[in-house]
Amino acid sequence: MTAVLSLRQAGRSYDDGHVVRALRPTDLTIERGDYITVTGPSGSGKSTLLNLIGLLDRPDVGTCHILGRDASSFSEAERGALRGEMFGFVFQAFHLVPGRSAVENVELGMLYGRHPARRRRALAREAIIRVRLAHRADSDPRTMSGGERQRVALARAVAGDPVVLFCDEPTGNLDGANTENVLELLRQLHGEGMTLVVVTHDSKVAAQGTRRLRVDDGVVREGA
Amino acid sequence: MHGDSAVPTRSRFRPRDLFSEAVLSLLAHSGRSALTAAGIVLGCAAFVATMGISATLSRQVSASFDIARATQVVVHQPADEARKSGAATVGSPVPLWQRPTAVDRLRRLNGVDSAGPRMTLPERTLARTLSTGGSDTQAKIVGVDAGALAVIEPHLIRGRYFDRFHDRTAAPVVLLPANLARVLNIDRVGVAIFVDDRPYTVIGVFDDVTRETATMGSVVMPFSTAQLLVAGSATVPPERAVLIEVRPGAAHPIGNQAPLALLPEASGQLESIAPPDPLTLRRAVEENVTMLVLVVSFIALGVGTFSIATAATAGVTARAAEIGLRRAIGARPRHIFVQLLTETTLLGTVGGIVGSALGIVAVVAVALSNGWEPILDVRTAALAAAGGVVTGLIAGLLPGWRATRVQPVAALRQ
Ligand SMILES: Nc1ncnc2c1ncn2[C@@H]1O[C@H](COP(=O)(O)OP(=O)(O)OP(=O)(O)O)[C@@H](O)[C@H]1O
Ligand SMILES: [Mg+2]
């Protein structure tokens, strides 16, 4: 069975003035059903890794493969479909659209996908309930707490039922009780068969993963 | 469910979703949107207003066009031609083109209502009595035959016109304008006045004329009577002309044919002065206005395009995070492009419609406040609105293209 995602000697460096090797050439294979947690110090390259395997960025060396196919061979239409339907993202900074209610933000996550508007609305409602935000469904995210926004972002990522869920610090702004809720939700999703890649600073979150990655200075090691 | 192994094929952006996303985006920044559309609103309003006001004005021009002037043609001999032909010499006889045979040829032209020769003599002394002193004054002498008199058409307040008989016999009769009659203390017809010491009988007094308003200050006498004054004087020669009253619309053709009819052997010596054709006049007004409108519209269109384009381009930077998010949730670059284009086109459309409406209001207001009939071509308003649409579309191209350059990671990193 082909791996969902794999990196073959894929690396990424930035050059503004001096070269930053954000991610050194890395080999990584992600199988269906994996629950991968990624830890590492700030600036070590965790988000860079997530962006590469999530097709938000392109490696400048090596290749990234999706279901066995070289990602650089995908058209923009296919990349869009992969990002929108196969992947779900929870960004470190949430990136909710101000002026639209929580449920509208969740719907937005499925805008470019296969579902018609009515279906998107129904799925968004379900997801909002799932993250226990039914009472804030029609609120503007600008009026919400950091933890609530994070849960809206999580609802947006999972509403369309992606194959792989990428989370960059999903519990970063949450207190103990809310962290527990989110962890419970991630466990459930994993139980349903979803593949998870979760970046975290929280050792409790990291402990949940079936595979643990550690990134140090752009170098990825497994089983930390 | 999570087991779908096939790679999803294409991301999509349904037209309905595109439309509602564009509208939501515009409403989310309604202040910025309104400012952006202001250029288009002003441009379209200016276009519709200038077009409408010019149409209203040109209707007004032709409505108030002087119908009397429009039905008159004057044929004369330019000064240099007159010198060449010897007609300018003092005491010259009646030239060929003012003689009855020539004028009869002219009268036969289709479209001529009446016509006749006229001469205007320099100022002469008028007196009530032969004895000098008392009430004498100076006035020009106008000699006309019955046909030319009909063209001038003095409005008599007393007495009667002279006729062909008076003209044929060079009868010493005159018509006086009311102001001269007052100066000479004449309050009835049948009395005599003296012009250069020759007696004439006043047979009519007039207070206005339909054509040739210059006649208002002159003594009017039969053409042949006036010719006697020419023969007997040593002063400057008279100004000679043939006056023609034409049917409405015939001024131009008659103006062209008259010199030939009057002087077939040398029509080039004569010049006819026809009134400006109302149609030509209106066209001239419209041409002027059309130029103005074109300039105004181009400026407006430029300003509109520029304001939308700059605002939208600035908006791309301000919205980089949102654009990056859209890319991250599946939007293709072209989806971003069409959304931006749709937004600016919607702005242009709304701006165009609002602007056209304001323009219409302006035209109606200007027309009504002047008591004119407002003339508005629906096509003008439609054209302005269409201009708004096109402006919006064009203005969206650059920012739309720039938005496609926004990379998801770079935008999301902020
Ligand atoms: N667009 C960029 N231009 C220049 N340098 C960049 C860019 N993006 C990332 N970097 C650098 O690459 C390195 C890795 O960044 P990355 O965001 O992956 O770190 P991270 O592990 O996610 O950190 P954090 O835990 O703080 O989120 C950092 O040194 C960062 O400054
Ligand atoms: Mg990070």
XYZ file of C-alpha atoms and ligand atoms in Angstrom:
670
model
C 0.000 0.000 0.000
C 1.397 3.423 -0.988
C 2.201 5.931 1.708
C -0.120 8.907 1.995
C 2.790 11.300 2.075
C 6.504 11.038 1.782
C 9.526 13.297 1.590
C 12.591 12.184 -0.335
C 15.616 14.228 0.570
C 13.291 17.243 0.637
C 14.702 20.421 2.122
C 13.923 24.119 2.252
C 16.129 27.084 2.877
C 15.392 30.786 2.895
C 17.691 33.426 1.634
C 17.155 36.965 2.725
C 20.625 38.347 3.161
C 22.000 35.198 4.655
C 20.878 31.635 4.068
C 18.634 29.998 6.668
C 18.463 26.225 6.334
C 14.967 25.914 7.755
C 14.728 22.235 6.872
C 17.687 20.102 5.855
C 17.132 17.377 3.275
C 14.795 14.952 4.970
C 13.362 11.499 4.293
C 9.977 10.896 5.850
C 7.095 8.537 5.121
C 3.626 9.024 6.538
C 1.265 6.061 6.389
C -2.496 6.164 6.509
C -3.706 6.267 10.099
C -0.485 7.638 11.554
C -0.791 10.048 14.472
C 2.458 11.971 14.234
C 3.523 14.580 16.748
C 6.316 17.031 16.007
C 8.256 18.794 18.757
C 11.278 21.005 18.761
C 12.471 24.428 19.817
C 11.108 27.608 18.313
C 12.616 28.314 14.912
C 13.773 24.733 14.462
C 11.722 24.176 11.294
C 8.496 22.521 12.456
C 6.167 24.827 10.542
C 8.438 24.584 7.516
C 8.112 20.794 7.592
C 4.339 21.017 7.896
C 4.099 23.473 4.998
C 6.118 21.189 2.736
C 4.125 18.038 3.361
C 0.875 20.054 3.314
C 1.693 21.420 -0.174
C 1.618 24.998 1.050
C 5.248 25.353 0.024
C 7.586 23.618 -2.379
C 10.889 22.052 -1.365
C 13.927 23.601 -3.004
C 15.761 20.272 -2.949
C 14.356 16.750 -3.094
C 10.765 15.785 -3.737
C 7.495 15.452 -1.928
C 5.145 12.610 -2.871
C 1.394 12.375 -2.363
C -0.113 8.910 -2.697
C 3.009 7.918 -4.571
C 2.938 10.800 -7.039
C 5.578 13.514 -7.207
C 3.853 16.645 -5.932
C 5.698 18.848 -8.426
C 3.759 17.094 -11.199
C 0.393 18.276 -9.885
C -1.421 21.057 -11.674
C -2.698 24.066 -9.710
C -6.185 22.563 -9.942
C -4.963 19.337 -8.361
C -2.920 21.129 -5.715
C -6.010 23.152 -4.859
C -8.110 20.021 -4.587
C -5.499 18.317 -2.401
C -5.253 21.289 -0.045
C -8.974 21.830 0.072
C -10.283 18.305 0.252
C -7.565 15.848 1.177
C -5.865 18.058 3.770
C -7.111 20.074 6.664
C -4.976 22.780 8.283
C -5.045 24.382 11.692
C -2.682 27.318 11.437
C -0.510 28.596 14.218
C -2.219 31.992 13.869
C -5.723 30.562 13.108
C -6.354 32.877 10.139
C -10.066 33.271 10.614
C -11.807 35.822 8.408
C -13.064 38.745 10.481
C -16.602 39.872 9.796
C -17.847 36.348 9.212
C -19.405 34.288 11.943
C -17.749 31.171 13.349
C -19.955 28.896 11.298
C -19.318 30.927 8.139
C -15.589 30.615 8.735
C -15.990 26.869 9.042
C -18.004 26.777 5.807
C -15.289 28.765 4.075
C -12.928 25.831 4.589
C -15.011 23.790 2.136
C -15.666 26.598 -0.348
C -13.469 25.260 -3.131
C -14.470 21.639 -2.598
C -17.073 19.287 -3.945
C -19.974 20.124 -1.638
C -22.744 22.534 -2.604
C -23.511 25.444 -0.272
C -26.376 23.788 1.607
C -24.286 20.737 2.396
C -21.367 22.922 3.487
C -23.647 24.724 5.912
C -24.801 21.414 7.437
C -21.266 20.039 7.763
C -20.097 23.303 9.324
C -22.841 23.119 11.958
C -21.815 19.563 12.822
C -18.166 20.559 13.157
C -19.004 23.553 15.351
C -20.951 21.263 17.654
C -18.084 18.834 17.679
C -15.663 21.465 19.001
C -18.306 22.482 21.569
C -18.880 25.964 20.174
C -22.571 25.667 19.260
C -23.341 28.603 21.543
C -20.865 30.851 19.652
C -21.728 29.608 16.168
C -22.968 32.977 14.971
C -20.376 35.137 16.718
C -17.676 37.100 14.954
C -14.264 35.569 15.764
C -13.045 39.048 16.724
C -15.275 38.796 19.783
C -13.919 35.371 20.758
C -11.178 34.281 23.114
C -7.987 32.741 21.767
C -9.135 29.283 22.770
C -12.474 29.710 21.031
C -10.797 30.919 17.875
C -8.503 27.937 17.948
C -11.491 25.640 18.139
C -13.169 27.440 15.218
C -9.959 26.904 13.250
C -9.998 23.237 14.211
C -13.645 22.906 13.211
C -12.833 24.511 9.841
C -10.013 22.017 9.280
C -12.049 18.899 10.058
C -15.503 19.866 8.747
C -14.759 18.624 5.245
C -13.519 15.276 6.579
C -9.941 15.441 5.251
C -7.647 12.442 4.853
C -4.785 14.208 6.645
C -5.140 16.831 9.349
C -2.209 19.200 9.952
C -2.209 21.104 13.220
C 0.361 23.753 14.097
C 0.144 24.209 17.882
C -3.543 23.292 18.251
C -3.461 23.698 22.033
C -1.124 26.669 22.207
C -3.777 29.026 23.545
C -5.837 26.616 25.569
C -6.085 26.070 29.297
C -6.010 22.609 30.828
C -9.680 21.763 30.394
C -9.827 22.973 26.814
C -6.575 21.232 25.951
C -8.138 18.037 27.217
C -11.197 18.623 24.972
C -9.047 19.166 21.922
C -6.899 16.114 22.691
C -10.041 14.081 23.067
C -11.270 15.295 19.702
C -7.942 14.488 18.018
C -8.035 11.006 19.557
C -11.537 10.508 18.211
C -10.561 11.616 14.715
C -7.574 9.292 14.805
C -9.895 6.550 15.949
C -12.075 7.192 12.915
C -9.045 6.647 10.718
C -7.871 10.177 10.065
C -4.131 10.706 9.635
C -2.806 13.414 11.974
C 0.354 15.496 11.941
C 0.453 17.691 15.040
C 3.138 20.237 15.910
C 3.216 20.944 19.644
C 5.216 22.235 22.539
C 2.989 20.399 24.955
C 4.448 17.093 26.176
C 0.943 15.807 26.984
C -0.043 16.291 23.353
C 3.221 14.825 22.116
C 2.690 11.764 24.280
C -0.510 10.907 22.396
C 1.120 10.341 19.019
C 1.757 6.923 17.571
C 4.940 8.341 16.056
C 6.993 11.103 17.552
C 9.255 13.398 15.497
C 11.744 15.855 16.865
C 13.132 18.746 14.868
C 16.362 20.435 15.847
C 17.915 23.126 13.738
C 16.252 21.832 10.586
C 17.098 18.182 11.224
C 14.224 15.741 11.722
C 14.711 12.667 13.942
C 12.130 9.990 14.653
C 11.271 8.395 17.987
C 12.371 11.069 20.391
C -14.514 7.870 4.786
C -10.924 8.785 5.525
C -9.980 5.920 3.263
C -10.686 7.590 -0.089
C -7.463 6.783 -1.801
C -7.980 8.607 -5.085
C -6.423 12.037 -5.338
C -9.246 14.579 -5.547
C -9.177 15.931 -9.065
C -9.793 19.656 -9.203
C -10.751 22.392 -6.852
C -13.665 24.479 -8.046
C -15.323 27.812 -7.475
C -19.005 27.747 -8.375
C -20.382 30.944 -9.942
C -22.876 31.400 -7.115
C -20.140 31.020 -4.532
C -17.920 33.377 -6.481
C -20.663 35.978 -6.548
C -21.521 35.710 -2.873
C -17.848 35.724 -1.843
C -17.267 38.860 -3.906
C -20.300 40.590 -2.416
C -19.320 39.557 1.128
C -15.791 40.867 0.606
C -17.077 44.195 -0.665
C -19.525 44.532 2.202
C -16.867 43.619 4.744
C -14.942 46.712 3.636
C -17.935 48.815 2.685
C -16.200 52.111 3.456
C -13.242 51.283 1.288
C -15.564 49.970 -1.433
C -17.604 53.179 -1.452
C -14.484 55.321 -1.729
C -13.182 53.134 -4.491
C -16.389 53.403 -6.472
C -16.579 57.175 -6.007
C -14.448 57.809 -9.083
C -16.789 55.752 -11.240
C -19.867 57.347 -9.718
C -18.544 60.813 -10.523
C -17.390 59.803 -13.976
C -20.701 58.275 -14.982
C -22.674 61.115 -13.444
C -20.576 63.644 -15.363
C -21.008 61.709 -18.592
C -24.772 61.350 -18.309
C -25.172 64.937 -17.112
C -23.130 66.475 -19.936
C -24.789 64.304 -22.569
C -28.252 65.027 -21.221
C -27.701 68.735 -20.742
C -26.212 69.061 -24.211
C -29.140 67.196 -25.753
C -31.522 69.408 -23.789
C -29.632 72.513 -24.897
C -29.482 71.588 -28.543
C -33.217 70.942 -28.538
C -33.528 74.367 -26.967
C -31.328 75.942 -29.648
C -33.447 74.650 -32.485
C -36.680 75.476 -30.681
C -35.734 79.085 -30.103
C -34.150 79.378 -33.521
C -35.266 82.599 -35.163
C -37.749 81.456 -37.783
C -37.819 84.861 -39.479
C -34.068 84.932 -39.905
C -34.113 81.364 -41.069
C -36.353 82.225 -44.003
C -34.278 85.071 -45.383
C -31.511 85.263 -47.957
C -29.659 88.446 -48.949
C -27.709 88.711 -52.194
C -25.187 91.519 -52.586
C -22.094 92.398 -54.512
C -18.933 92.342 -52.408
C -17.134 95.700 -52.380
C -14.187 94.586 -54.539
C -16.481 93.041 -57.180
C -18.548 96.241 -57.184
C -15.426 98.308 -57.854
C -14.361 96.038 -60.698
C -17.757 96.145 -62.372
C -17.982 99.929 -62.048
C -21.116 99.768 -59.984
C -19.375 101.608 -57.226
C -19.122 104.832 -59.117
C -21.175 107.695 -57.903
C -24.446 108.171 -59.708
C -24.294 104.759 -61.307
C -27.457 103.323 -62.861
C -29.332 100.342 -61.448
C -27.100 97.293 -61.998
C -28.363 94.416 -64.133
C -28.883 92.109 -61.185
C -31.269 94.524 -59.449
C -33.462 95.113 -62.502
C -36.982 93.690 -62.802
C -36.024 91.054 -65.402
C -33.348 89.641 -63.102
C -35.553 89.733 -60.021
C -38.403 88.104 -61.986
C -36.108 85.192 -62.830
C -35.380 84.864 -59.138
C -39.051 85.010 -58.151
C -39.731 82.027 -60.387
C -37.432 79.804 -58.323
C -39.241 77.233 -56.273
C -39.082 78.200 -52.610
C -39.011 81.991 -53.091
C -41.980 83.705 -51.440
C -41.094 87.282 -52.286
C -38.015 89.100 -53.469
C -36.922 92.530 -54.578
C -34.041 94.988 -54.842
C -32.997 97.289 -52.057
C -30.564 100.165 -51.935
C -29.395 101.957 -48.841
C -28.233 105.574 -49.207
C -26.025 107.343 -46.697
C -27.612 109.780 -44.300
C -29.596 112.702 -45.707
C -31.185 115.674 -44.076
C -34.888 115.408 -43.320
C -37.077 118.383 -42.620
C -40.713 119.168 -42.024
C -40.559 122.458 -43.945
C -38.288 123.999 -46.504
C -37.173 126.710 -44.161
C -34.042 125.666 -42.354
C -33.900 125.341 -38.637
C -36.724 123.875 -36.627
C -37.172 120.169 -36.677
C -34.731 118.666 -39.131
C -32.755 115.492 -38.633
C -30.571 112.982 -40.441
C -31.509 109.486 -41.600
C -30.503 106.849 -44.091
C -32.697 106.250 -47.096
C -33.784 102.744 -47.960
C -35.193 102.210 -51.427
C -37.143 99.023 -51.958
C -39.613 97.749 -54.490
C -42.879 96.192 -53.388
C -41.273 92.735 -53.297
C -38.422 93.775 -51.010
C -40.882 95.706 -48.871
C -42.838 92.494 -48.403
C -39.619 90.818 -47.238
C -38.877 93.530 -44.682
C -42.536 93.590 -43.712
C -42.778 96.803 -41.660
C -45.564 96.803 -39.079
C -47.652 99.843 -39.906
C -49.282 101.841 -37.153
C -50.665 104.339 -39.633
C -51.309 104.567 -43.393
C -50.368 102.021 -46.003
C -47.536 100.448 -48.003
C -46.515 101.800 -51.367
C -47.131 99.453 -54.314
C -45.926 98.595 -57.823
C -47.627 101.666 -59.203
C -45.644 103.984 -56.918
C -42.502 102.152 -57.818
C -43.083 102.233 -61.565
C -43.780 105.954 -61.497
C -41.068 106.816 -59.004
C -43.752 108.459 -56.889
C -42.403 110.774 -54.130
C -43.836 108.815 -51.212
C -42.171 107.498 -48.038
C -42.784 105.251 -45.068
C -41.379 106.579 -41.813
C -40.371 104.678 -38.701
C -42.267 105.828 -35.631
C -39.232 107.386 -33.971
C -38.457 109.601 -36.990
C -42.116 110.552 -37.248
C -42.023 111.658 -33.629
C -38.857 113.723 -34.156
C -40.435 115.378 -37.187
C -43.705 115.961 -35.320
C -45.715 113.901 -37.758
C -48.857 112.399 -36.283
C -50.815 111.590 -39.426
C -50.205 110.432 -42.974
C -50.557 112.561 -46.077
C -48.228 115.304 -44.890
C -45.031 116.212 -46.668
C -41.428 115.974 -45.556
C -38.345 117.199 -47.339
C -35.343 115.073 -48.116
C -32.490 117.132 -49.428
C -35.075 119.786 -50.112
C -37.284 117.556 -52.274
C -40.835 116.995 -51.056
C -42.223 113.536 -50.320
C -45.605 112.470 -49.022
C -45.667 110.319 -45.883
C -48.069 107.482 -46.664
C -47.336 105.197 -43.689
C -45.654 105.003 -40.289
C -44.263 101.724 -38.896
C -43.083 100.761 -35.435
C -41.344 97.444 -36.158
C -40.088 95.213 -38.979
C -40.080 91.449 -39.388
C -36.679 91.328 -41.143
C -33.731 93.640 -41.694
C -33.988 95.425 -38.379
C -31.502 98.026 -39.645
C -34.449 99.478 -41.535
C -35.908 100.692 -38.228
C -34.022 104.002 -38.338
C -34.389 104.715 -42.048
C -36.774 106.460 -44.410
C -38.282 103.839 -46.699
C -39.232 104.850 -50.237
C -39.865 103.109 -53.568
C -36.759 101.757 -55.247
C -37.060 103.924 -58.351
C -37.700 107.014 -56.242
C -34.499 106.342 -54.327
C -32.625 105.770 -57.588
C -33.432 109.356 -58.541
C -31.667 110.481 -55.370
C -28.610 108.469 -56.408
C -28.544 110.021 -59.840
C -28.766 113.477 -58.433
C -26.141 113.216 -55.733
C -22.408 113.412 -55.671
C -21.830 111.498 -52.469
C -20.899 107.886 -51.777
C -22.659 105.254 -53.891
C -25.541 103.281 -52.326
C -25.253 99.805 -50.908
C -27.229 97.490 -53.129
C -28.774 94.134 -52.362
C -31.613 91.830 -53.322
C -33.749 90.643 -50.407
C -35.429 87.265 -50.629
C -37.942 85.645 -48.350
C -37.848 81.891 -48.740
C -39.992 79.080 -47.493
C -38.720 77.329 -44.333
C -35.895 74.977 -45.201
C -35.283 76.540 -48.624
C -32.688 79.094 -47.472
C -29.740 77.003 -48.517
C -30.786 75.916 -51.997
C -32.068 79.397 -52.795
C -28.875 80.902 -51.444
C -26.976 78.747 -53.906
C -29.204 79.441 -56.907
C -29.926 83.154 -56.395
C -26.670 84.619 -57.827
C -27.117 82.527 -60.973
C -30.746 83.597 -61.384
C -29.920 87.284 -60.885
C -26.775 87.471 -63.001
C -26.467 84.332 -65.145
C -23.530 85.702 -67.130
C -21.392 86.545 -64.069
C -22.912 84.950 -61.007
C -19.490 84.866 -59.389
C -19.720 88.606 -58.832
C -22.568 88.117 -56.393
C -22.565 86.648 -52.970
C -25.559 85.356 -51.100
C -25.845 85.351 -47.353
C -28.071 82.607 -46.067
C -28.824 82.144 -42.385
C -27.042 79.288 -40.669
C -28.941 76.115 -41.313
C -30.631 75.074 -38.051
C -29.509 71.528 -38.687
C -25.905 72.613 -39.226
C -26.102 74.828 -36.193
C -27.418 72.030 -34.076
C -24.787 69.694 -35.406
C -22.111 72.252 -34.568
C -23.425 72.558 -31.029
C -23.559 68.811 -30.741
C -20.070 68.389 -32.129
C -18.677 70.816 -29.583
C -20.517 69.121 -26.801
C -19.579 65.671 -28.023
C -15.908 66.616 -27.890
C -16.404 67.928 -24.385
C -18.251 64.806 -23.356
C -15.567 62.597 -24.845
C -12.859 64.443 -22.956
C -14.868 64.406 -19.743
C -15.655 60.723 -20.107
C -12.104 59.747 -20.840
C -10.873 61.658 -17.820
C -13.626 60.150 -15.698
C -12.921 56.684 -17.015
C -9.227 57.161 -16.331
C -9.827 58.469 -12.832
C -12.312 55.676 -12.147
C -9.971 52.983 -13.400
C -7.091 54.480 -11.506
C -8.938 54.807 -8.214
C -10.340 51.281 -8.356
C -7.040 49.833 -9.500
C -4.981 51.547 -6.800
C -7.471 50.766 -4.066
C -7.710 47.156 -5.170
C -3.943 46.830 -5.509
C -3.496 48.240 -2.029
C -6.240 45.859 -0.976
C -4.191 42.911 -2.232
C -1.449 43.738 0.253
C -3.957 44.341 3.016
C -5.691 41.085 2.183
C -2.589 38.954 1.669
C -3.418 36.800 4.697
C -6.954 36.201 3.463
C -5.696 35.404 -0.023
C -3.104 33.022 1.421
C -5.814 31.360 3.469
C -7.964 30.905 0.375
C -5.038 29.322 -1.417
C -4.461 27.043 1.593
C -8.065 25.849 1.612
C -8.035 24.998 -2.063
C -8.339 28.121 -4.188
C -6.390 28.083 -7.408
C -4.604 31.266 -8.517
C -7.304 31.731 -11.135
C -10.012 31.549 -8.468
C -8.297 34.397 -6.654
C -8.025 36.289 -9.927
C -11.680 35.945 -10.875
C -12.805 36.877 -7.387
C -10.832 40.118 -7.463
C -12.046 40.843 -10.964
C -15.620 40.143 -9.898
C -15.255 42.462 -6.942
C -13.954 45.383 -8.996
C -16.504 44.700 -11.735
C -19.324 44.715 -9.181
C -17.984 47.985 -7.808
C -17.817 49.390 -11.311
C -21.342 48.218 -12.057
C -22.844 49.653 -8.901
C -20.812 52.835 -9.367
C -21.986 53.083 -12.974
C -25.636 52.635 -12.075
C -25.521 55.053 -9.151
C -23.562 57.556 -11.259
C -26.004 57.328 -14.166
C -28.901 57.836 -11.788
C -27.218 60.918 -10.324
C -26.535 62.187 -13.850
C -30.190 61.793 -14.777
C -31.222 63.660 -11.649
C -28.795 66.446 -12.578
C -30.148 66.739 -16.133
C -33.739 66.840 -14.949
C -32.883 69.376 -12.244
C -31.030 71.684 -14.644
C -33.746 71.423 -17.289
C -36.633 71.991 -14.919
C -34.976 74.919 -13.165
C -34.581 76.582 -16.588
C -38.030 75.646 -17.745
C -36.682 73.412 -20.523
C -37.865 70.048 -21.600
C -35.297 67.516 -20.300
C -33.994 65.345 -23.122
C -32.465 62.070 -21.986
C -31.434 59.183 -24.131
C -31.813 55.927 -22.231
C -28.878 54.646 -24.250
C -26.656 57.314 -22.710
C -27.416 56.098 -19.207
C -26.990 52.490 -20.327
C -23.690 53.374 -21.978
C -22.467 55.066 -18.799
C -23.418 52.068 -16.695
C -21.702 49.785 -19.206
C -18.667 52.068 -18.993
C -18.685 51.510 -15.231
C -18.742 47.754 -15.742
C -15.855 47.856 -18.207
C -13.876 50.232 -16.007
C -14.295 47.913 -13.050
C -13.265 44.953 -15.136
C -10.153 46.656 -16.484
C -9.277 48.028 -13.072
C -9.350 44.506 -11.647
C -6.801 43.081 -14.064
C -3.638 44.338 -12.408
C -4.596 43.713 -8.763
C -6.094 40.380 -9.811
C -2.848 39.381 -11.432
C -0.871 40.588 -8.419
C -3.109 38.562 -6.129
C -2.262 35.392 -8.023
C 1.367 35.994 -7.048
C 0.528 35.762 -3.354
C 2.068 32.558 -2.059
C 0.116 30.759 0.641
C 3.010 30.303 3.076
C 4.324 33.812 2.786
C 0.855 35.196 3.397
C 0.074 32.909 6.323
C 3.336 33.536 8.084
C 2.434 37.079 9.142
N 9.859 33.215 4.697
C 10.969 33.103 5.451
N 12.023 33.895 5.205
C 13.142 33.780 5.943
N 13.293 32.935 6.926
C 12.265 32.126 7.229
C 11.045 32.172 6.503
N 10.204 31.243 7.016
C 10.883 30.643 8.024
N 12.098 31.169 8.148
C 13.110 30.752 9.118
O 13.193 29.353 9.066
C 13.389 28.861 10.342
C 12.321 27.820 10.665
O 11.074 28.470 10.765
P 9.749 27.720 11.237
O 8.631 28.674 11.138
O 9.632 26.466 10.474
O 10.054 27.425 12.754
P 9.121 26.713 13.820
O 9.854 25.479 14.281
O 7.778 26.505 13.299
O 9.120 27.778 15.017
P 7.920 28.115 16.030
O 7.897 27.016 17.049
O 8.356 29.416 16.646
O 6.682 28.216 15.244
C 13.362 30.047 11.290
O 14.690 30.391 11.563
C 12.691 31.101 10.509
O 13.194 32.367 10.888
Mg 5.929 27.307 13.744
